[in-house]
């Protein structure tokens, strides 16, 4: 009994405050010293520093080995991908308490998961939530309301921090076993497809509402005059010109790999030429 009690007393256990502190440090330091050799590795070590000290502070060799393994190349989406951080902390805690977990196993988990979670996270933020929040902000700003950009910033931060905190803590709770089950359930792929569809729908709605393009061209057929915009486009294919403009811009950026600056310049030149010729 005494031996068991001694083991329990010496067991290294992280507190809720340790996890919260690690989460906020990851929030603010995930891209500190971002470089092409290791990308987020130094930020990862920074947010792990208090955790490493608490778990391995009494063992200099394990302390150095932990810092060294987390200085390996790492890169993921920092909020949705924070589930990896939580899981790694749980694994390090188990390892410090004698579980048969090697440093290579921890690095393998990080390397194997950083890509899938980066893809899902980028799709959710850049392709779904960001356009939705921009739509809210632009709608207000277009009426002259200065709360437009403020609303966008507040919504974005609350969502980033809220979901980021949930994923970080969820990773710690689930551990590597739970993440393995998540990957095998194909849930990430379903989330990715749903987020991509939602993002495409949102961008389509934004294009219809905020991209303005019309033509004043009138066709003279005998004694009749037909306004192409009113009689054809607005009747048969509403917003077809804004849609073509958006698709053309996408084609330049995605297919032709034309930079955003050059694409904007091309659009300006097309607008000037169309105005001078009376086409648009």
Short mmCIF file of C-alpha atoms in Angstrom, two decimals:
data_model
loop_
_atom_site.label_atom_id
_atom_site.label_comp_id
_atom_site.label_asym_id
_atom_site.label_seq_id
_atom_site.Cartn_x
_atom_site.Cartn_y
_atom_site.Cartn_z
CA UNK A 1 0.00 0.00 0.00
CA UNK A 2 2.81 2.40 0.87
CA UNK A 3 4.50 1.78 -2.47
CA UNK A 4 1.23 2.41 -4.34
CA UNK A 5 0.62 5.58 -2.36
CA UNK A 6 4.15 6.75 -3.09
CA UNK A 7 3.63 6.17 -6.83
CA UNK A 8 0.35 8.11 -6.75
CA UNK A 9 1.98 10.96 -4.87
CA UNK A 10 4.78 11.18 -7.42
CA UNK A 11 2.47 10.89 -10.42
CA UNK A 12 2.86 13.90 -12.69
CA UNK A 13 -0.51 15.38 -13.56
CA UNK A 14 -1.29 18.52 -15.50
CA UNK A 15 -3.92 20.90 -14.17
CA UNK A 16 -6.67 22.64 -16.09
CA UNK A 17 -4.73 25.88 -15.73
CA UNK A 18 -1.68 24.28 -17.36
CA UNK A 19 -3.79 23.37 -20.38
CA UNK A 20 -5.46 26.78 -20.60
CA UNK A 21 -2.08 28.50 -20.41
CA UNK A 22 -0.69 26.23 -23.13
CA UNK A 23 -3.71 26.96 -25.33
CA UNK A 24 -3.32 30.74 -25.08
CA UNK A 25 0.42 30.52 -25.66
CA UNK A 26 -0.27 28.49 -28.80
CA UNK A 27 -2.79 31.12 -29.90
CA UNK A 28 -0.25 33.93 -29.68
CA UNK A 29 2.97 32.10 -30.56
CA UNK A 30 1.95 29.50 -33.15
CA UNK A 31 3.61 31.52 -35.93
CA UNK A 32 6.39 33.14 -33.93
CA UNK A 33 9.75 32.75 -35.68
CA UNK A 34 7.90 31.15 -38.60
CA UNK A 35 10.51 29.94 -41.09
CA UNK A 36 10.82 27.65 -44.09
CA UNK A 37 13.06 25.16 -42.28
CA UNK A 38 10.75 24.27 -39.37
CA UNK A 39 7.64 26.44 -39.91
CA UNK A 40 5.66 26.27 -36.62
CA UNK A 41 8.17 24.17 -34.65
CA UNK A 42 9.51 27.01 -32.51
CA UNK A 43 5.98 28.18 -31.73
CA UNK A 44 5.09 24.62 -30.77
CA UNK A 45 8.03 24.42 -28.36
CA UNK A 46 7.14 27.83 -26.93
CA UNK A 47 3.61 26.80 -25.99
CA UNK A 48 4.89 23.45 -24.67
CA UNK A 49 7.64 25.00 -22.52
CA UNK A 50 5.68 25.13 -19.22
CA UNK A 51 4.28 21.64 -19.88
CA UNK A 52 7.75 20.21 -20.57
CA UNK A 53 9.17 21.85 -17.45
CA UNK A 54 6.43 20.41 -15.26
CA UNK A 55 6.66 16.91 -16.71
CA UNK A 56 10.42 16.57 -17.19
CA UNK A 57 11.92 19.31 -15.00
CA UNK A 58 13.47 16.73 -12.68
CA UNK A 59 15.11 14.80 -15.53
CA UNK A 60 17.53 16.94 -17.60
CA UNK A 61 18.01 14.29 -20.29
CA UNK A 62 14.26 13.77 -20.87
CA UNK A 63 13.78 17.54 -20.74
CA UNK A 64 16.29 18.10 -23.55
CA UNK A 65 14.98 15.14 -25.55
CA UNK A 66 11.40 16.51 -25.40
CA UNK A 67 12.46 19.95 -26.61
CA UNK A 68 14.51 18.36 -29.39
CA UNK A 69 11.66 16.19 -30.71
CA UNK A 70 9.24 19.12 -30.79
CA UNK A 71 11.73 21.22 -32.74
CA UNK A 72 11.10 18.96 -35.74
CA UNK A 73 9.22 20.35 -38.75
CA UNK A 74 5.56 21.02 -37.95
CA UNK A 75 2.85 22.94 -39.75
CA UNK A 76 -0.94 22.87 -39.48
CA UNK A 77 -3.95 25.16 -39.22
CA UNK A 78 -3.50 26.56 -35.67
CA UNK A 79 -7.13 26.55 -34.48
CA UNK A 80 -8.83 23.44 -35.84
CA UNK A 81 -5.42 21.74 -35.86
CA UNK A 82 -5.00 22.55 -32.16
CA UNK A 83 -6.49 19.12 -31.51
CA UNK A 84 -3.01 17.77 -32.32
CA UNK A 85 -1.46 19.94 -29.61
CA UNK A 86 -3.90 18.70 -27.00
CA UNK A 87 -3.30 15.11 -28.01
CA UNK A 88 0.49 15.53 -27.88
CA UNK A 89 0.26 17.03 -24.39
CA UNK A 90 -1.78 14.02 -23.26
CA UNK A 91 0.80 11.65 -24.75
CA UNK A 92 3.69 13.53 -23.12
CA UNK A 93 1.88 13.36 -19.78
CA UNK A 94 1.42 9.60 -20.15
CA UNK A 95 5.03 9.18 -21.22
CA UNK A 96 6.27 11.14 -18.20
CA UNK A 97 4.29 8.76 -15.98
CA UNK A 98 5.90 5.66 -17.43
CA UNK A 99 3.62 4.75 -20.34
CA UNK A 100 5.42 2.91 -23.19
CA UNK A 101 5.29 5.87 -25.56
CA UNK A 102 8.42 6.72 -27.55
CA UNK A 103 9.45 10.11 -28.86
CA UNK A 104 9.24 8.74 -32.41
CA UNK A 105 5.63 7.73 -31.80
CA UNK A 106 4.73 11.26 -30.71
CA UNK A 107 6.44 12.79 -33.74
CA UNK A 108 4.78 10.28 -36.04
CA UNK A 109 1.37 11.28 -34.69
CA UNK A 110 2.15 14.97 -35.27
CA UNK A 111 3.46 14.37 -38.78
CA UNK A 112 0.57 12.11 -39.75
CA UNK A 113 -2.19 14.42 -38.53
CA UNK A 114 -0.91 17.89 -39.36
CA UNK A 115 -1.85 17.62 -43.05
CA UNK A 116 -5.45 16.36 -42.72
CA UNK A 117 -6.35 18.83 -39.96
CA UNK A 118 -4.69 21.68 -41.86
CA UNK A 119 -6.85 20.91 -44.91
CA UNK A 120 -10.06 20.81 -42.90
CA UNK A 121 -9.15 23.89 -40.84
CA UNK A 122 -8.22 26.02 -43.86
CA UNK A 123 -11.43 25.00 -45.61
CA UNK A 124 -13.57 25.87 -42.60
CA UNK A 125 -11.96 29.26 -41.94
CA UNK A 126 -11.01 30.55 -45.38
CA UNK A 127 -13.69 28.86 -47.45
CA UNK A 128 -16.69 28.93 -45.12
CA UNK A 129 -16.68 31.04 -41.96
CA UNK A 130 -14.59 33.92 -43.27
CA UNK A 131 -16.87 34.63 -46.28
CA UNK A 132 -19.97 34.39 -44.05
CA UNK A 133 -18.59 36.87 -41.51
CA UNK A 134 -17.39 39.15 -44.32
CA UNK A 135 -20.93 39.11 -45.71
CA UNK A 136 -22.27 40.32 -42.37
CA UNK A 137 -19.65 43.05 -42.15
CA UNK A 138 -19.93 44.18 -45.77
CA UNK A 139 -23.72 44.37 -45.52
CA UNK A 140 -23.44 46.84 -42.65
CA UNK A 141 -20.48 48.72 -44.11
CA UNK A 142 -22.23 49.19 -47.47
CA UNK A 143 -24.88 51.26 -45.67
CA UNK A 144 -22.23 53.49 -44.10
CA UNK A 145 -22.33 51.74 -40.72
CA UNK A 146 -18.88 51.70 -39.11
CA UNK A 147 -19.86 48.65 -37.08
CA UNK A 148 -19.38 46.50 -40.21
CA UNK A 149 -15.64 45.85 -39.79
CA UNK A 150 -16.02 45.74 -36.00
CA UNK A 151 -18.70 43.06 -36.28
CA UNK A 152 -16.52 41.03 -38.64
CA UNK A 153 -13.51 41.22 -36.30
CA UNK A 154 -15.53 40.31 -33.20
CA UNK A 155 -17.32 37.38 -34.84
CA UNK A 156 -14.09 36.05 -36.30
CA UNK A 157 -12.15 36.26 -33.05
CA UNK A 158 -14.93 34.70 -30.99
CA UNK A 159 -15.25 31.83 -33.45
CA UNK A 160 -11.49 31.32 -33.78
CA UNK A 161 -10.87 31.32 -30.05
CA UNK A 162 -14.01 29.35 -29.19
CA UNK A 163 -13.52 26.54 -31.68
CA UNK A 164 -9.76 26.60 -31.14
CA UNK A 165 -10.21 26.14 -27.38
CA UNK A 166 -12.71 23.33 -27.90
CA UNK A 167 -10.46 21.44 -30.33
CA UNK A 168 -7.38 21.90 -28.13
CA UNK A 169 -9.12 20.54 -25.03
CA UNK A 170 -10.87 17.83 -27.04
CA UNK A 171 -7.53 16.58 -28.30
CA UNK A 172 -6.22 16.32 -24.74
CA UNK A 173 -9.36 14.48 -23.59
CA UNK A 174 -9.48 12.06 -26.50
CA UNK A 175 -5.78 11.30 -26.72
CA UNK A 176 -4.25 9.34 -29.57
CA UNK A 177 -6.84 6.55 -29.36
CA UNK A 178 -9.76 8.94 -29.83
CA UNK A 179 -8.05 10.72 -32.72
CA UNK A 180 -7.38 7.37 -34.39
CA UNK A 181 -11.08 6.53 -34.12
CA UNK A 182 -11.97 9.93 -35.53
CA UNK A 183 -9.70 9.41 -38.53
CA UNK A 184 -11.03 5.91 -39.17
CA UNK A 185 -14.66 7.06 -38.99
CA UNK A 186 -14.18 9.23 -42.11
CA UNK A 187 -15.73 12.13 -40.17
CA UNK A 188 -13.03 14.56 -41.29
CA UNK A 189 -13.80 13.91 -44.95
CA UNK A 190 -17.50 14.51 -44.35
CA UNK A 191 -16.73 17.77 -42.53
CA UNK A 192 -14.45 18.83 -45.38
CA UNK A 193 -17.10 18.15 -48.03
CA UNK A 194 -19.80 19.96 -46.04
CA UNK A 195 -17.56 22.96 -45.38
CA UNK A 196 -16.52 23.15 -49.03
CA UNK A 197 -20.15 23.08 -50.17
CA UNK A 198 -21.11 25.70 -47.61
CA UNK A 199 -18.22 27.91 -48.68
CA UNK A 200 -19.16 27.63 -52.36
CA UNK A 201 -22.79 28.52 -51.59
CA UNK A 202 -21.71 31.51 -49.51
CA UNK A 203 -19.34 32.81 -52.18
CA UNK A 204 -22.08 32.42 -54.78
CA UNK A 205 -24.49 34.46 -52.64
CA UNK A 206 -21.84 37.13 -52.03
CA UNK A 207 -21.12 37.35 -55.76
CA UNK A 208 -24.81 37.77 -56.59
CA UNK A 209 -25.27 40.51 -54.00
CA UNK A 210 -22.08 42.52 -54.18
CA UNK A 211 -20.57 42.03 -57.66
CA UNK A 212 -22.29 44.55 -59.92
CA UNK A 213 -21.99 44.22 -63.68
CA UNK A 214 -24.53 44.98 -66.37
CA UNK A 215 -24.64 45.99 -70.03
CA UNK A 216 -26.51 48.88 -71.66
CA UNK A 217 -26.31 47.29 -75.11
CA UNK A 218 -29.57 47.53 -77.11
CA UNK A 219 -30.27 45.43 -80.19
CA UNK A 220 -32.21 47.05 -83.01
CA UNK A 221 -34.33 44.49 -84.82
CA UNK A 222 -36.48 46.15 -87.40
CA UNK A 223 -38.47 48.82 -85.58
CA UNK A 224 -38.04 47.06 -82.25
CA UNK A 225 -35.35 47.67 -79.68
CA UNK A 226 -34.30 44.94 -77.30
CA UNK A 227 -32.37 45.78 -74.14
CA UNK A 228 -30.16 42.73 -73.66
CA UNK A 229 -29.83 43.25 -69.91
CA UNK A 230 -33.54 43.66 -69.18
CA UNK A 231 -35.09 41.37 -71.79
CA UNK A 232 -32.59 38.53 -71.86
CA UNK A 233 -30.17 38.43 -68.93
CA UNK A 234 -32.51 39.60 -66.14
CA UNK A 235 -35.35 37.46 -67.46
CA UNK A 236 -33.62 34.23 -68.41
CA UNK A 237 -30.30 34.30 -66.53
CA UNK A 238 -30.30 36.77 -63.61
CA UNK A 239 -26.80 37.81 -62.43
CA UNK A 240 -25.15 35.93 -65.29
CA UNK A 241 -22.62 38.74 -65.94
CA UNK A 242 -21.44 38.94 -62.29
CA UNK A 243 -21.18 35.14 -62.30
CA UNK A 244 -19.06 35.15 -65.46
CA UNK A 245 -16.87 37.87 -63.96
CA UNK A 246 -16.33 35.83 -60.79
CA UNK A 247 -15.61 32.64 -62.75
CA UNK A 248 -13.22 34.54 -65.02
CA UNK A 249 -11.37 35.89 -61.99
CA UNK A 250 -11.21 32.38 -60.52
CA UNK A 251 -9.85 31.09 -63.82
CA UNK A 252 -7.08 33.70 -63.80
CA UNK A 253 -6.11 33.04 -60.19
CA UNK A 254 -6.47 29.28 -60.02
CA UNK A 255 -5.90 27.96 -63.52
CA UNK A 256 -3.55 30.51 -65.04
CA UNK A 257 -1.74 31.27 -61.77
CA UNK A 258 -1.96 35.01 -62.39
CA UNK A 259 -1.19 36.99 -59.22
CA UNK A 260 -3.99 38.82 -57.41
CA UNK A 261 -2.44 42.20 -58.25
CA UNK A 262 -2.24 41.45 -61.97
CA UNK A 263 -5.77 40.04 -61.94
CA UNK A 264 -7.10 43.24 -60.37
CA UNK A 265 -5.25 45.30 -62.99
CA UNK A 266 -6.77 43.20 -65.78
CA UNK A 267 -10.26 43.72 -64.32
CA UNK A 268 -9.70 47.48 -64.11
CA UNK A 269 -8.57 47.59 -67.75
CA UNK A 270 -11.59 45.53 -68.84
CA UNK A 271 -13.89 47.88 -66.90
CA UNK A 272 -12.33 50.97 -68.52
CA UNK A 273 -12.50 49.47 -72.01
CA UNK A 274 -16.09 48.32 -71.46
CA UNK A 275 -17.11 51.78 -70.24
CA UNK A 276 -15.44 53.57 -73.15
CA UNK A 277 -16.98 51.22 -75.71
CA UNK A 278 -20.37 51.31 -74.02
CA UNK A 279 -20.42 47.56 -73.44
CA UNK A 280 -20.60 47.55 -69.63
#
